[in-house]
């Protein structure tokens, strides 16, 4: 707690999906309170995916009702799509912590906080602001952000490939890259299975200021539950 983690990766590589799965884990294992501010996906779609991940299968009506009951006083959704000013997001983080005791706040994503890709000063000031809020309130803030695309999406990007100013990764406590094995998916869809032994996803821990480990975790995707596992 009291840290900021950037979850970066190419567009469409599963950052929001992973964050939903992580949120489920925080709630189920530790009864921690979460607020998700996704400016890219409507709350009911986020909740539907999280319910499916929790059930580890396509849930029936009884499970859906049970899931929503279990998230009472543990999960809040900020319902606004499109661009929102960074100052307002920062105020919402403080409000949810003060009003509801939120322990994890997910911002999805930085590009929806009103800063142009080349507005390095604005990005730096916003990240500095949320880092200060995290320290002051002991909330763990999770910030989704995009990586720059090269010639293709087939190589795992690093923290130096994250869009915008380098001060983003300099200021935050943790940087995690989410990468889907798109080449494996493409070949599998074509009936080619030469990459069957390769993982479906890589979580690359590129920075962990207060931890002892950096490296890569290989994950496999379960399409029924829409979740990842080792």
Tab-separated table of C-alpha atoms in Angstrom, residues 109-184:
chain	number	residue	atom	x	y	z
A	109	UNK	CA	-5.853	4.696	-18.376
A	110	UNK	CA	-3.385	7.624	-18.356
A	111	UNK	CA	-4.285	8.507	-21.943
A	112	UNK	CA	-7.850	9.234	-20.770
A	113	UNK	CA	-6.681	11.741	-18.153
A	114	UNK	CA	-6.548	14.644	-20.594
A	115	UNK	CA	-2.833	14.724	-21.420
A	116	UNK	CA	-1.528	14.659	-24.982
A	117	UNK	CA	1.159	12.087	-25.783
A	118	UNK	CA	3.746	14.863	-26.029
A	119	UNK	CA	2.556	16.761	-22.937
A	120	UNK	CA	5.494	15.570	-20.877
A	121	UNK	CA	5.144	18.301	-18.265
A	122	UNK	CA	1.465	17.530	-17.681
A	123	UNK	CA	2.139	13.790	-17.433
A	124	UNK	CA	5.010	14.354	-15.008
A	125	UNK	CA	2.940	16.606	-12.752
A	126	UNK	CA	-0.005	14.181	-12.733
A	127	UNK	CA	2.144	11.170	-11.844
A	128	UNK	CA	3.883	13.231	-9.174
A	129	UNK	CA	0.457	14.150	-7.796
A	130	UNK	CA	-0.845	10.580	-7.573
A	131	UNK	CA	2.440	9.404	-6.047
A	132	UNK	CA	1.980	12.022	-3.323
A	133	UNK	CA	-1.638	10.941	-2.789
A	134	UNK	CA	-0.591	7.301	-2.504
A	135	UNK	CA	1.996	8.172	0.147
A	136	UNK	CA	-0.365	10.482	2.047
A	137	UNK	CA	-3.406	8.178	2.070
A	138	UNK	CA	-1.722	4.751	1.957
A	139	UNK	CA	-3.797	3.852	-1.116
A	140	UNK	CA	-2.142	1.686	-3.779
A	141	UNK	CA	-2.818	3.371	-7.134
A	142	UNK	CA	-2.687	1.220	-10.264
A	143	UNK	CA	-2.192	3.208	-13.474
A	144	UNK	CA	-2.765	1.541	-16.840
A	145	UNK	CA	-0.741	2.992	-19.705
A	146	UNK	CA	0.245	2.144	-23.269
A	147	UNK	CA	3.554	1.082	-24.774
A	148	UNK	CA	4.821	2.382	-28.100
A	149	UNK	CA	4.381	-0.044	-30.969
A	150	UNK	CA	7.405	-0.896	-33.058
A	151	UNK	CA	7.255	-2.778	-36.350
A	152	UNK	CA	4.988	-5.399	-34.760
A	153	UNK	CA	3.610	-6.629	-31.425
A	154	UNK	CA	5.643	-9.836	-31.320
A	155	UNK	CA	8.373	-8.693	-28.928
A	156	UNK	CA	7.906	-8.000	-25.233
A	157	UNK	CA	8.289	-4.236	-24.653
A	158	UNK	CA	10.283	-2.821	-21.745
A	159	UNK	CA	9.808	0.141	-19.454
A	160	UNK	CA	11.737	2.339	-21.913
A	161	UNK	CA	9.029	1.632	-24.503
A	162	UNK	CA	6.257	3.213	-22.437
A	163	UNK	CA	4.611	6.196	-24.141
A	164	UNK	CA	5.276	9.694	-22.877
A	165	UNK	CA	7.915	11.034	-20.562
A	166	UNK	CA	10.473	8.839	-18.820
A	167	UNK	CA	9.542	10.557	-15.551
A	168	UNK	CA	6.483	8.282	-15.430
A	169	UNK	CA	8.612	5.221	-14.723
A	170	UNK	CA	11.135	7.229	-12.736
A	171	UNK	CA	8.550	8.389	-10.199
A	172	UNK	CA	6.393	5.304	-9.673
A	173	UNK	CA	7.262	2.413	-7.376
A	174	UNK	CA	6.532	-0.498	-9.702
A	175	UNK	CA	6.349	-1.104	-13.445
A	176	UNK	CA	4.689	-4.232	-14.834
A	177	UNK	CA	4.484	-4.969	-18.558
A	178	UNK	CA	1.564	-7.054	-19.886
A	179	UNK	CA	2.259	-8.794	-23.201
A	180	UNK	CA	0.113	-11.252	-25.150
A	181	UNK	CA	1.699	-13.775	-27.471
A	182	UNK	CA	-0.122	-12.537	-30.561
A	183	UNK	CA	2.007	-14.581	-32.958
A	184	UNK	CA	0.999	-17.782	-31.156
